[in-house]
Amino acid sequence: MSKHLSLLDATQPPHRVTHRVTAIAGDGIGPEVMAAARRVLDAAGVSIAWEDAEAGGAAFARGVVSGVPSETIASIARTRVLFKGPLETPVGHGGKSANVTLRKLFETFANVRPVREIPGVPTRFSGSGVDLVVVRENVEDLYAGIEHMQTPEVAQCLKLISRKGCEKIVRLAFELARAEGRTRVHCATKANIMKLTEGLMKKVFEEIATDYPEIEAKHIIIDNCAHQLVMKPQQFQVIVTTNLNGDILSDLCSGLIGGLGFSPSVNLGHDVAIFEPVHGSAPDIAGQDKANPTAMILSGAILLRHLGEMEAAIRVENAVLATLEEGAARTPDMAAGGPSVGTRAYTEAVIAHLGCAPKDHAARAAAPLRIPARMAGASMRPAPARAAIGVDVFIESESEPEAIGSALAALAVGHGFELKMISNRGTQVYPARDAETDCVNHWRCRFLATSRAADIPARTLARLLEAIEVAGWRWMHIEKLQEFDGVPAYTRAQGED
Ligand code: NAD
């Protein structure tokens, strides 16, 4: 092992400040990896006054519906820094995820996941120079959690993307690139299909990129991004993306460097930062001294950077990398069936390597990413000229499209509307098209107002809805069709003129 020289060999920072940090050990392997990480941070000579708090499984078990007790919220509000292990979430049933609750409560709008090739951890990408950061929007998109069963057979989840949300995450991605001396930022979206939601992220990315002329800004379609990450990962330095895309891509990226056990992350907001490993609670190996604590320890190193403890952060990161490069201490997930050590022994090995550095993968000495400045509340953009030109009415029916269409077309006349078309699962089915659509009992009926105005009065809409209802059609949802500065603020159905 090669010794790191200079200041990094000092065992104590010159000015020892005590930092207050809330710690949630979490579920499953959480307590084991948390204990490991805290041992390493303490051994690195950083003084942290931990406020131990609870969330997840234990909180759900004692009836806290959100999974996050009020004492925990109070502690985080006080310390503004949370170090947390994984929390269990009921899948497909039960309450909300405690993780998502924490992210939303403290508006940690950015999930930042650095992914860098690790010496001594062979993967099929070893030697390709993977060194990138995924910057994922963390609170909007489909994770706004607005879901409805619109009919007993058809579910809907609203994908909400705001200009403000895009501006915050895109700016953070460029700032991170600048802080770390990186020269390229990719924005990965599905703007070719979701032109308004994913398209907004792309548009904002292209606008903000002009403020960072020294950084190459490239848009890439998300599916190609996944493909390119596997084919040629070294082309990526920073990838900024929407929430669901980022969730999937960042796990893929963890796979490039050896798996979830090696991936740290931070959830960053204006007031609070949450540091956590990417992996879950791994119930299959919990309590067996088998967990790989690397991701948790590296999350701790990012936490130290955030606290301004740069030297200690680099010492911890280098100690982990040197331990892995040496290869004598490997937890079972790294050992591929060969000899392995437990979580505790691996942790002791990392501590023994404090002051060492790997041969060629030394930790980045770049400036830490600061919590971004809050943007002014109101948009400075001029208000657009608006027009409401119609309404989509969603109805539930077992009838055929022709029957629904002819009835609603007749009904629209006399209520200030014409029926433009009906779509089923996004494809126009009335007036009939060539497409073979396997229809379900959920119909979007597009009515255009016969006269143009800035808005459609509520009573006009109410009269239309009443007529629909009286004629025996069950409606469950409406959506105004607007234009901003003459540009339609809605998309056409597949096959719609
Ligand atoms: P998981 O990450 O817990 O486990 C997936 C696989 O990876 C398992 O085989 C596990 O043994 C292994 N693994 C994960 N971390 C490891 C480590 N540090 N060392 C060695 N092996 C490791 O994913 P899952 O099984 O899909 O989820 C289990 C629970 O964790 C669920 O309740 C889920 O909601 C929760 N979860 C929480 C978070 C979080 O708190 N941020 C993230 C993901 C999943």
Coordinates of C-alpha atoms and ligand atoms in Angstrom, one line a residue:
M1 CA 0.0 0.0 0.0
S2 CA 1.3 3.5 -0.9
K3 CA 1.2 6.1 1.8
H4 CA -0.5 9.4 1.0
L5 CA 1.9 12.2 1.8
S6 CA 1.6 15.7 3.2
L7 CA -1.3 17.0 5.3
L8 CA -3.4 14.0 4.6
D9 CA -1.3 12.0 7.0
A10 CA -2.3 14.1 10.0
T11 CA -4.5 12.0 12.3
Q12 CA -6.5 15.0 13.6
P13 CA -7.8 18.0 11.7
P14 CA -6.1 21.2 13.0
H15 CA -9.3 22.8 14.3
R16 CA -11.5 20.1 15.8
V17 CA -15.1 21.2 15.5
T18 CA -17.9 19.0 16.7
H19 CA -20.6 18.5 14.1
R20 CA -24.1 17.5 15.0
V21 CA -25.5 14.9 12.7
T22 CA -28.8 12.9 12.9
A23 CA -28.3 9.2 12.3
I24 CA -30.9 6.6 11.4
A25 CA -29.4 3.1 11.4
G26 CA -32.4 1.8 9.5
D27 CA -33.7 -1.7 8.8
G28 CA -32.1 -5.1 7.8
I29 CA -28.4 -4.6 7.4
G30 CA -28.7 -0.9 8.3
P31 CA -27.5 -1.2 11.9
E32 CA -24.4 -3.2 10.8
V33 CA -23.4 -0.9 8.0
M34 CA -24.1 2.2 10.1
A35 CA -22.0 0.9 12.9
A36 CA -19.2 0.2 10.4
A37 CA -19.3 3.7 8.9
R38 CA -19.4 5.4 12.2
R39 CA -16.4 3.5 13.4
V40 CA -14.5 4.6 10.3
L41 CA -15.6 8.3 10.6
D42 CA -14.6 8.3 14.3
A43 CA -11.3 6.7 13.5
A44 CA -10.7 9.4 10.9
G45 CA -10.6 11.9 13.7
V46 CA -13.7 13.8 13.0
S47 CA -15.8 14.9 16.0
I48 CA -19.4 14.2 15.4
A49 CA -22.2 14.4 18.0
W50 CA -24.6 11.9 16.7
E51 CA -28.4 12.3 17.4
D52 CA -29.7 8.8 17.0
A53 CA -33.2 8.7 15.5
E54 CA -35.7 6.2 14.2
A55 CA -37.6 5.7 10.9
G56 CA -38.8 2.9 8.7
G57 CA -39.7 -0.6 9.9
A58 CA -39.6 0.1 13.7
A59 CA -41.6 3.3 13.3
F60 CA -44.2 1.6 11.0
A61 CA -44.5 -1.3 13.6
R62 CA -45.4 1.2 16.4
G63 CA -48.1 2.8 14.2
V64 CA -46.3 5.8 12.8
V65 CA -48.1 5.9 9.4
S66 CA -45.4 7.9 7.6
G67 CA -42.6 5.8 9.0
V68 CA -40.9 8.9 10.2
P69 CA -41.7 9.9 13.8
S70 CA -42.0 13.6 14.8
E71 CA -38.9 13.4 17.1
T72 CA -36.9 12.3 14.0
I73 CA -38.2 15.2 12.0
A74 CA -37.3 17.6 14.8
S75 CA -33.8 16.2 15.0
I76 CA -33.2 16.6 11.2
A77 CA -34.7 20.1 11.3
R78 CA -32.1 20.9 14.0
T79 CA -29.0 19.3 12.6
R80 CA -29.9 19.7 8.9
V81 CA -27.6 16.7 8.2
L82 CA -28.9 13.1 8.1
F83 CA -26.8 10.0 7.8
K84 CA -29.1 7.1 7.2
G85 CA -29.1 3.4 6.5
P86 CA -31.7 1.7 4.3
L87 CA -35.3 1.7 5.3
E88 CA -37.8 -1.0 4.4
T89 CA -40.8 -0.1 2.3
P90 CA -43.8 -2.3 1.8
V91 CA -44.0 -3.1 -2.0
G92 CA -47.3 -2.7 -3.8
H93 CA -49.4 -2.1 -0.7
G94 CA -49.4 -0.3 2.6
G95 CA -48.2 3.2 3.5
K96 CA -45.9 5.5 1.7
S97 CA -42.1 4.9 1.7
A98 CA -40.3 6.4 4.7
N99 CA -37.5 7.3 2.3
V100 CA -39.7 9.2 0.0
T101 CA -41.3 10.9 3.0
L102 CA -37.9 12.1 4.2
R103 CA -36.9 13.4 0.8
K104 CA -40.2 15.2 0.4
L105 CA -40.3 16.6 4.0
F106 CA -37.0 18.3 3.5
E107 CA -37.4 19.0 -0.2
T108 CA -34.1 17.2 -1.0
F109 CA -34.6 17.8 -4.7
A110 CA -31.4 16.3 -5.9
N111 CA -30.1 12.8 -5.7
V112 CA -26.4 12.7 -6.5
R113 CA -24.8 9.4 -7.0
P114 CA -21.1 9.3 -7.9
V115 CA -20.0 6.1 -9.7
R116 CA -16.3 5.4 -10.2
E117 CA -14.4 2.3 -11.0
I118 CA -13.0 0.8 -7.8
P119 CA -9.6 -0.8 -7.7
G120 CA -9.6 -4.4 -6.7
V121 CA -13.3 -4.9 -7.6
P122 CA -13.2 -6.6 -10.9
T123 CA -16.3 -6.1 -13.1
R124 CA -16.9 -6.6 -16.8
F125 CA -16.2 -2.9 -17.1
S126 CA -12.9 -2.9 -15.3
G127 CA -10.3 -0.8 -17.1
S128 CA -12.9 1.3 -19.0
G129 CA -12.5 4.2 -16.7
V130 CA -16.0 4.6 -15.4
D131 CA -16.1 7.9 -13.5
L132 CA -19.4 9.7 -13.6
V133 CA -22.1 11.2 -11.4
V134 CA -25.8 10.7 -11.9
V135 CA -27.8 13.8 -10.8
R136 CA -31.4 12.7 -10.5
E137 CA -34.4 15.0 -9.8
N138 CA -35.7 13.6 -6.6
V139 CA -39.2 14.9 -5.7
E140 CA -41.2 15.4 -8.9
D141 CA -42.2 13.3 -11.9
L142 CA -44.2 10.1 -11.2
Y143 CA -42.8 10.1 -7.7
A144 CA -45.2 13.0 -6.8
G145 CA -47.3 10.0 -5.9
I146 CA -50.6 11.3 -7.4
E147 CA -52.4 8.1 -8.4
H148 CA -56.0 7.3 -9.1
M149 CA -57.9 4.3 -10.2
Q150 CA -60.0 6.1 -12.8
T151 CA -62.1 3.1 -13.5
P152 CA -62.0 -0.2 -11.7
E153 CA -59.8 -1.4 -14.5
V154 CA -57.6 1.6 -15.3
A155 CA -55.0 3.3 -13.1
Q156 CA -53.4 6.7 -13.6
C157 CA -50.2 8.2 -12.2
L158 CA -49.7 11.9 -12.8
K159 CA -46.2 12.8 -14.2
L160 CA -45.6 16.3 -12.9
I161 CA -42.5 18.1 -14.1
S162 CA -42.1 21.8 -13.3
R163 CA -39.8 24.4 -14.8
K164 CA -38.6 25.3 -11.4
G165 CA -37.8 21.7 -10.5
C166 CA -35.9 21.3 -13.8
E167 CA -34.0 24.6 -13.3
K168 CA -32.9 23.5 -9.8
I169 CA -31.6 20.1 -10.8
V170 CA -30.0 21.2 -14.1
R171 CA -28.2 24.1 -12.5
L172 CA -27.0 21.8 -9.7
A173 CA -25.6 19.3 -12.3
F174 CA -23.6 22.1 -14.0
E175 CA -22.4 23.5 -10.7
L176 CA -21.3 20.0 -9.7
A177 CA -19.4 19.6 -13.0
R178 CA -17.7 22.9 -12.4
A179 CA -16.8 22.1 -8.8
E180 CA -15.3 18.8 -9.8
G181 CA -13.5 20.1 -12.9
R182 CA -15.7 17.9 -15.2
T183 CA -16.1 19.1 -18.8
R184 CA -19.3 17.4 -20.1
V185 CA -22.9 17.2 -18.9
H186 CA -25.5 14.9 -20.5
C187 CA -29.2 15.4 -20.0
A188 CA -31.1 12.1 -20.4
T189 CA -34.8 12.3 -21.2
K190 CA -37.6 10.7 -23.1
A191 CA -38.5 14.0 -24.7
N192 CA -39.1 12.3 -28.1
I193 CA -42.3 10.7 -26.6
M194 CA -43.2 12.9 -23.6
K195 CA -42.7 16.2 -25.4
L196 CA -44.2 18.4 -22.6
T197 CA -43.0 16.7 -19.4
E198 CA -39.6 15.2 -20.4
G199 CA -39.4 17.9 -23.1
L200 CA -39.5 20.6 -20.4
M201 CA -36.3 19.1 -18.8
K202 CA -34.6 19.1 -22.2
K203 CA -35.6 22.7 -22.9
V204 CA -34.5 24.0 -19.6
F205 CA -31.2 22.1 -19.9
E206 CA -30.5 23.8 -23.3
E207 CA -31.3 27.2 -21.8
I208 CA -29.2 26.8 -18.7
A209 CA -26.3 25.2 -20.6
T210 CA -25.6 28.7 -22.1
D211 CA -24.5 29.9 -18.6
Y212 CA -21.8 27.3 -18.6
P213 CA -19.9 27.8 -21.9
E214 CA -16.9 25.9 -20.7
I215 CA -18.9 22.7 -20.2
E216 CA -20.1 20.6 -23.2
A217 CA -23.8 20.1 -22.9
K218 CA -25.4 17.1 -24.7
H219 CA -28.9 15.8 -24.7
I220 CA -29.4 12.0 -25.0
I221 CA -32.6 9.9 -25.2
I222 CA -32.8 7.9 -22.0
D223 CA -33.0 4.5 -23.7
N224 CA -29.9 5.2 -25.7
C225 CA -28.2 6.5 -22.6
A226 CA -28.8 3.1 -20.9
H227 CA -27.4 1.4 -24.0
Q228 CA -24.4 3.8 -24.2
L229 CA -23.7 3.3 -20.5
V230 CA -23.2 -0.3 -21.0
M231 CA -21.3 0.0 -24.3
K232 CA -19.0 3.0 -23.6
P233 CA -19.5 4.3 -20.1
Q234 CA -16.3 6.4 -20.1
Q235 CA -18.0 9.0 -22.4
F236 CA -20.2 10.1 -19.5
Q237 CA -19.1 12.5 -16.7
V238 CA -22.3 13.9 -15.3
I239 CA -25.8 12.8 -16.3
V240 CA -28.8 14.9 -15.2
T241 CA -32.2 13.3 -15.5
T242 CA -35.8 13.1 -14.3
N243 CA -36.8 11.1 -11.3
L244 CA -37.9 7.7 -12.7
N245 CA -35.2 7.7 -15.4
G246 CA -32.6 8.6 -12.7
D247 CA -33.8 5.9 -10.3
I248 CA -33.3 3.2 -13.0
L249 CA -30.1 4.6 -14.5
S250 CA -28.3 5.1 -11.2
D251 CA -28.8 1.5 -10.3
L252 CA -27.5 0.5 -13.7
C253 CA -24.5 2.7 -13.0
S254 CA -23.9 0.9 -9.7
G255 CA -23.7 -2.3 -11.6
L256 CA -20.9 -0.8 -13.7
I257 CA -18.6 -0.7 -10.6
G258 CA -19.4 -3.8 -8.8
G259 CA -23.0 -3.5 -7.4
L260 CA -25.2 -1.7 -5.0
G261 CA -22.8 -2.4 -2.1
F262 CA -20.3 0.1 -3.5
S263 CA -22.6 3.0 -4.4
P264 CA -22.9 6.0 -2.0
S265 CA -25.3 8.9 -2.5
V266 CA -26.5 12.2 -1.2
N267 CA -30.0 13.7 -1.3
L268 CA -29.4 17.4 -1.4
G269 CA -31.9 20.2 -0.7
H270 CA -31.6 23.9 0.2
D271 CA -31.7 23.3 3.9
V272 CA -31.0 19.6 4.5
A273 CA -28.7 16.9 3.1
I274 CA -29.3 13.2 3.5
F275 CA -26.4 10.8 3.0
E276 CA -27.2 7.2 2.4
P277 CA -26.0 4.1 0.5
V278 CA -27.9 3.3 -2.6
H279 CA -28.7 -0.3 -1.6
G280 CA -31.7 -1.5 0.4
S281 CA -32.1 -3.3 3.7
A282 CA -30.9 -6.7 2.2
P283 CA -33.1 -8.7 4.5
D284 CA -31.6 -12.0 3.1
I285 CA -28.3 -11.3 4.8
A286 CA -29.3 -9.0 7.7
G287 CA -27.8 -9.7 11.1
Q288 CA -25.2 -12.2 9.8
D289 CA -22.1 -10.0 9.6
K290 CA -22.1 -10.5 5.8
A291 CA -23.1 -7.0 4.6
N292 CA -20.6 -4.9 2.5
P293 CA -20.4 -1.5 4.3
T294 CA -18.5 0.2 1.5
A295 CA -21.4 2.2 0.2
M296 CA -22.3 3.4 3.7
I297 CA -18.7 4.3 4.5
L298 CA -18.3 6.2 1.2
S299 CA -21.6 8.0 1.9
G300 CA -19.9 9.0 5.1
A301 CA -17.0 10.3 3.2
I302 CA -19.4 12.5 1.1
L303 CA -20.9 13.6 4.4
L304 CA -17.5 14.7 5.6
R305 CA -16.9 16.8 2.5
H306 CA -20.3 18.4 3.1
L307 CA -19.2 19.2 6.7
G308 CA -16.1 20.8 5.4
E309 CA -13.9 18.0 6.7
M310 CA -12.1 17.6 3.3
E311 CA -8.9 16.0 4.6
A312 CA -10.8 13.4 6.6
A313 CA -13.1 12.8 3.7
I314 CA -10.2 12.1 1.4
R315 CA -8.5 9.9 4.1
V316 CA -11.7 7.8 4.4
E317 CA -12.2 7.4 0.7
N318 CA -8.6 6.6 0.1
A319 CA -8.6 4.0 3.0
V320 CA -11.6 2.3 1.4
L321 CA -10.0 2.3 -2.0
A322 CA -6.6 1.1 -0.7
T323 CA -8.3 -1.7 1.3
L324 CA -10.1 -2.9 -1.8
E325 CA -7.1 -2.6 -4.0
E326 CA -5.0 -4.7 -1.6
G327 CA -7.9 -7.3 -1.7
A328 CA -7.0 -9.1 1.6
A329 CA -10.3 -8.2 3.2
R330 CA -13.4 -8.9 1.1
T331 CA -17.0 -9.3 2.2
P332 CA -18.9 -12.3 0.8
D333 CA -20.5 -10.3 -2.0
M334 CA -17.0 -9.4 -3.3
A335 CA -15.4 -12.7 -2.8
A336 CA -17.2 -14.7 -5.6
G337 CA -17.2 -17.8 -3.4
G338 CA -13.6 -17.4 -2.4
P339 CA -12.4 -16.6 1.1
S340 CA -14.1 -13.7 2.8
V341 CA -14.3 -11.7 6.0
G342 CA -17.3 -10.3 7.8
T343 CA -18.6 -6.7 8.0
R344 CA -16.7 -6.0 11.2
A345 CA -13.4 -7.5 10.1
Y346 CA -13.6 -5.6 6.8
T347 CA -14.3 -2.4 8.7
E348 CA -11.2 -2.9 10.9
A349 CA -9.2 -3.4 7.7
V350 CA -10.5 0.0 6.3
I351 CA -9.5 1.6 9.6
A352 CA -6.1 0.1 9.4
H353 CA -5.7 1.7 6.0
L354 CA -6.5 5.2 7.1
G355 CA -3.5 7.2 5.9
C356 CA -3.0 5.0 2.8
A357 CA -4.0 5.7 -0.7
P358 CA -4.5 3.4 -3.7
K359 CA -1.9 3.4 -6.5
D360 CA -3.9 5.2 -9.2
H361 CA -7.4 5.8 -8.1
A362 CA -6.8 8.4 -5.4
A363 CA -9.8 10.3 -4.1
R364 CA -10.8 13.5 -5.8
A365 CA -9.6 16.5 -4.0
A366 CA -12.2 18.7 -5.8
A367 CA -14.2 21.3 -4.0
P368 CA -17.3 19.9 -2.3
L369 CA -20.6 20.6 -3.8
R370 CA -22.3 23.3 -1.7
I371 CA -26.0 23.3 -1.0
P372 CA -27.4 25.4 -3.9
A373 CA -28.8 28.8 -3.2
R374 CA -32.6 29.0 -3.1
M375 CA -34.2 30.5 -6.2
A376 CA -36.6 33.4 -5.9
G377 CA -40.2 32.1 -5.5
A378 CA -41.9 33.9 -8.4
S379 CA -40.9 33.2 -11.9
M380 CA -39.2 36.2 -13.6
R381 CA -40.6 35.0 -17.0
P382 CA -43.3 37.2 -18.6
A383 CA -46.8 35.7 -18.3
P384 CA -47.9 34.2 -21.6
A385 CA -51.0 35.2 -23.5
R386 CA -53.5 32.4 -22.6
A387 CA -56.4 30.9 -24.3
A388 CA -58.6 27.9 -23.2
I389 CA -59.8 26.3 -26.4
G390 CA -61.5 23.2 -25.2
V391 CA -61.7 20.4 -22.7
D392 CA -60.8 16.7 -22.5
V393 CA -63.5 14.8 -20.6
F394 CA -62.6 11.3 -19.5
I395 CA -65.5 8.9 -19.3
E396 CA -65.9 5.3 -18.2
S397 CA -68.0 3.1 -20.6
E398 CA -68.3 -0.4 -21.9
S399 CA -69.8 0.9 -25.2
E400 CA -68.2 0.9 -28.6
P401 CA -66.4 4.0 -29.8
E402 CA -68.9 4.7 -32.6
A403 CA -71.8 4.7 -30.1
I404 CA -70.0 7.0 -27.6
G405 CA -68.8 9.3 -30.4
S406 CA -72.1 9.8 -32.2
A407 CA -73.9 10.4 -28.8
L408 CA -71.4 12.9 -27.5
A409 CA -71.0 14.7 -30.9
A410 CA -74.8 15.3 -30.9
L411 CA -74.7 16.4 -27.3
A412 CA -71.8 18.9 -27.7
V413 CA -73.8 20.9 -30.2
G414 CA -75.9 23.4 -28.3
H415 CA -73.4 23.5 -25.4
G416 CA -70.8 25.6 -27.2
F417 CA -68.5 22.7 -28.1
E418 CA -67.8 20.2 -31.0
L419 CA -66.5 16.8 -30.3
K420 CA -63.1 16.7 -32.1
M421 CA -62.2 13.1 -31.3
I422 CA -62.1 10.3 -28.8
S423 CA -59.0 8.3 -27.9
N424 CA -58.5 5.1 -26.0
R425 CA -55.2 4.5 -24.3
G426 CA -53.8 7.4 -26.3
T427 CA -54.9 6.4 -29.8
Q428 CA -57.8 8.1 -31.7
V429 CA -60.7 5.7 -32.1
Y430 CA -63.4 8.2 -33.1
P431 CA -63.7 9.2 -35.9
A432 CA -62.3 5.7 -36.6
R433 CA -58.8 5.3 -37.8
D434 CA -57.0 2.3 -39.3
A435 CA -55.2 1.5 -36.0
E436 CA -56.2 -1.7 -34.3
T437 CA -56.8 -0.5 -30.7
D438 CA -57.6 -3.0 -28.0
C439 CA -60.0 -0.7 -26.1
V440 CA -60.5 -0.5 -22.4
N441 CA -63.4 1.1 -20.5
H442 CA -61.6 4.5 -20.3
W443 CA -62.2 7.1 -23.0
R444 CA -60.7 10.6 -23.5
C445 CA -63.3 12.7 -25.3
R446 CA -61.8 15.9 -26.8
F447 CA -64.3 18.8 -27.0
L448 CA -63.3 22.1 -28.7
A449 CA -65.1 25.3 -27.8
T450 CA -66.9 26.8 -30.8
S451 CA -65.8 30.3 -29.8
R452 CA -62.3 31.3 -28.7
A453 CA -61.7 33.0 -25.3
A454 CA -59.1 33.5 -22.7
D455 CA -60.9 31.0 -20.5
I456 CA -64.0 28.8 -20.5
P457 CA -66.4 29.8 -17.8
A458 CA -67.0 27.1 -15.2
R459 CA -70.7 27.2 -15.8
T460 CA -70.2 26.4 -19.5
L461 CA -68.1 23.3 -18.5
A462 CA -70.7 22.4 -15.8
R463 CA -73.5 22.5 -18.4
L464 CA -71.5 20.2 -20.7
L465 CA -70.7 17.8 -17.9
E466 CA -74.3 17.8 -16.8
A467 CA -75.5 17.0 -20.3
I468 CA -73.0 14.1 -20.5
E469 CA -74.2 12.8 -17.1
V470 CA -77.9 13.2 -17.9
A471 CA -77.4 11.2 -21.1
G472 CA -76.1 8.3 -19.0
W473 CA -72.3 8.6 -19.5
R474 CA -70.1 8.4 -16.4
W475 CA -67.3 11.0 -16.4
M476 CA -64.5 10.9 -13.9
H477 CA -62.0 13.6 -14.9
I478 CA -61.6 16.7 -17.0
E479 CA -58.7 18.6 -18.3
K480 CA -58.8 22.1 -19.9
L481 CA -57.0 22.4 -23.3
Q482 CA -55.0 25.6 -23.1
E483 CA -52.7 27.5 -25.4
F484 CA -49.8 29.7 -24.1
D485 CA -48.7 32.4 -26.5
G486 CA -50.5 30.5 -29.2
V487 CA -48.7 27.3 -28.6
P488 CA -50.9 24.3 -27.7
A489 CA -50.2 23.3 -24.0
Y490 CA -51.4 19.7 -24.6
T491 CA -50.4 16.9 -27.0
R492 CA -52.4 15.3 -29.7
A493 CA -53.6 11.7 -29.5
Q494 CA -51.9 9.1 -31.7
G495 CA -53.6 9.5 -35.1
E496 CA -55.2 12.9 -34.3
D497 CA -54.9 15.6 -37.0
Ligands
NAD1 P1 -31.5 -4.6 -1.6 O1 -30.6 -3.6 -2.1 O2 -31.9 -4.6 -0.2 O3 -31.0 -6.1 -2.0 C1 -30.7 -6.5 -3.3 C2 -29.7 -7.6 -3.3 O4 -28.4 -7.0 -3.0 C3 -29.8 -8.6 -2.1 O5 -29.4 -9.9 -2.6 C4 -28.9 -8.1 -1.1 O6 -28.4 -9.2 -0.2 C5 -27.8 -7.5 -1.8 N1 -27.2 -6.4 -1.1 C6 -27.7 -5.1 -1.0 N2 -26.9 -4.4 -0.3 C7 -25.8 -5.1 0.1 C8 -24.7 -4.9 0.8 N3 -24.4 -3.7 1.4 N4 -23.8 -5.9 1.0 C9 -24.0 -7.1 0.4 N5 -25.1 -7.4 -0.3 C10 -26.0 -6.4 -0.5 O7 -32.9 -4.4 -2.5 P2 -34.3 -5.1 -2.3 O8 -34.2 -6.5 -1.9 O9 -35.0 -4.8 -3.6 O10 -35.0 -4.2 -1.1 C11 -35.1 -4.7 0.2 C12 -35.8 -3.6 1.0 O11 -34.9 -2.4 1.0 C13 -37.1 -3.1 0.5 O12 -38.0 -3.0 1.6 C14 -36.9 -1.8 -0.2 O13 -38.0 -1.0 -0.2 C15 -35.8 -1.3 0.7 N6 -34.9 -0.3 0.0 C16 -34.5 0.8 0.7 C17 -33.7 1.8 0.1 C18 -33.3 3.0 0.9 O14 -33.5 3.0 2.1 N7 -32.7 4.0 0.3 C19 -33.2 1.6 -1.2 C20 -33.6 0.4 -1.9 C21 -34.4 -0.5 -1.3

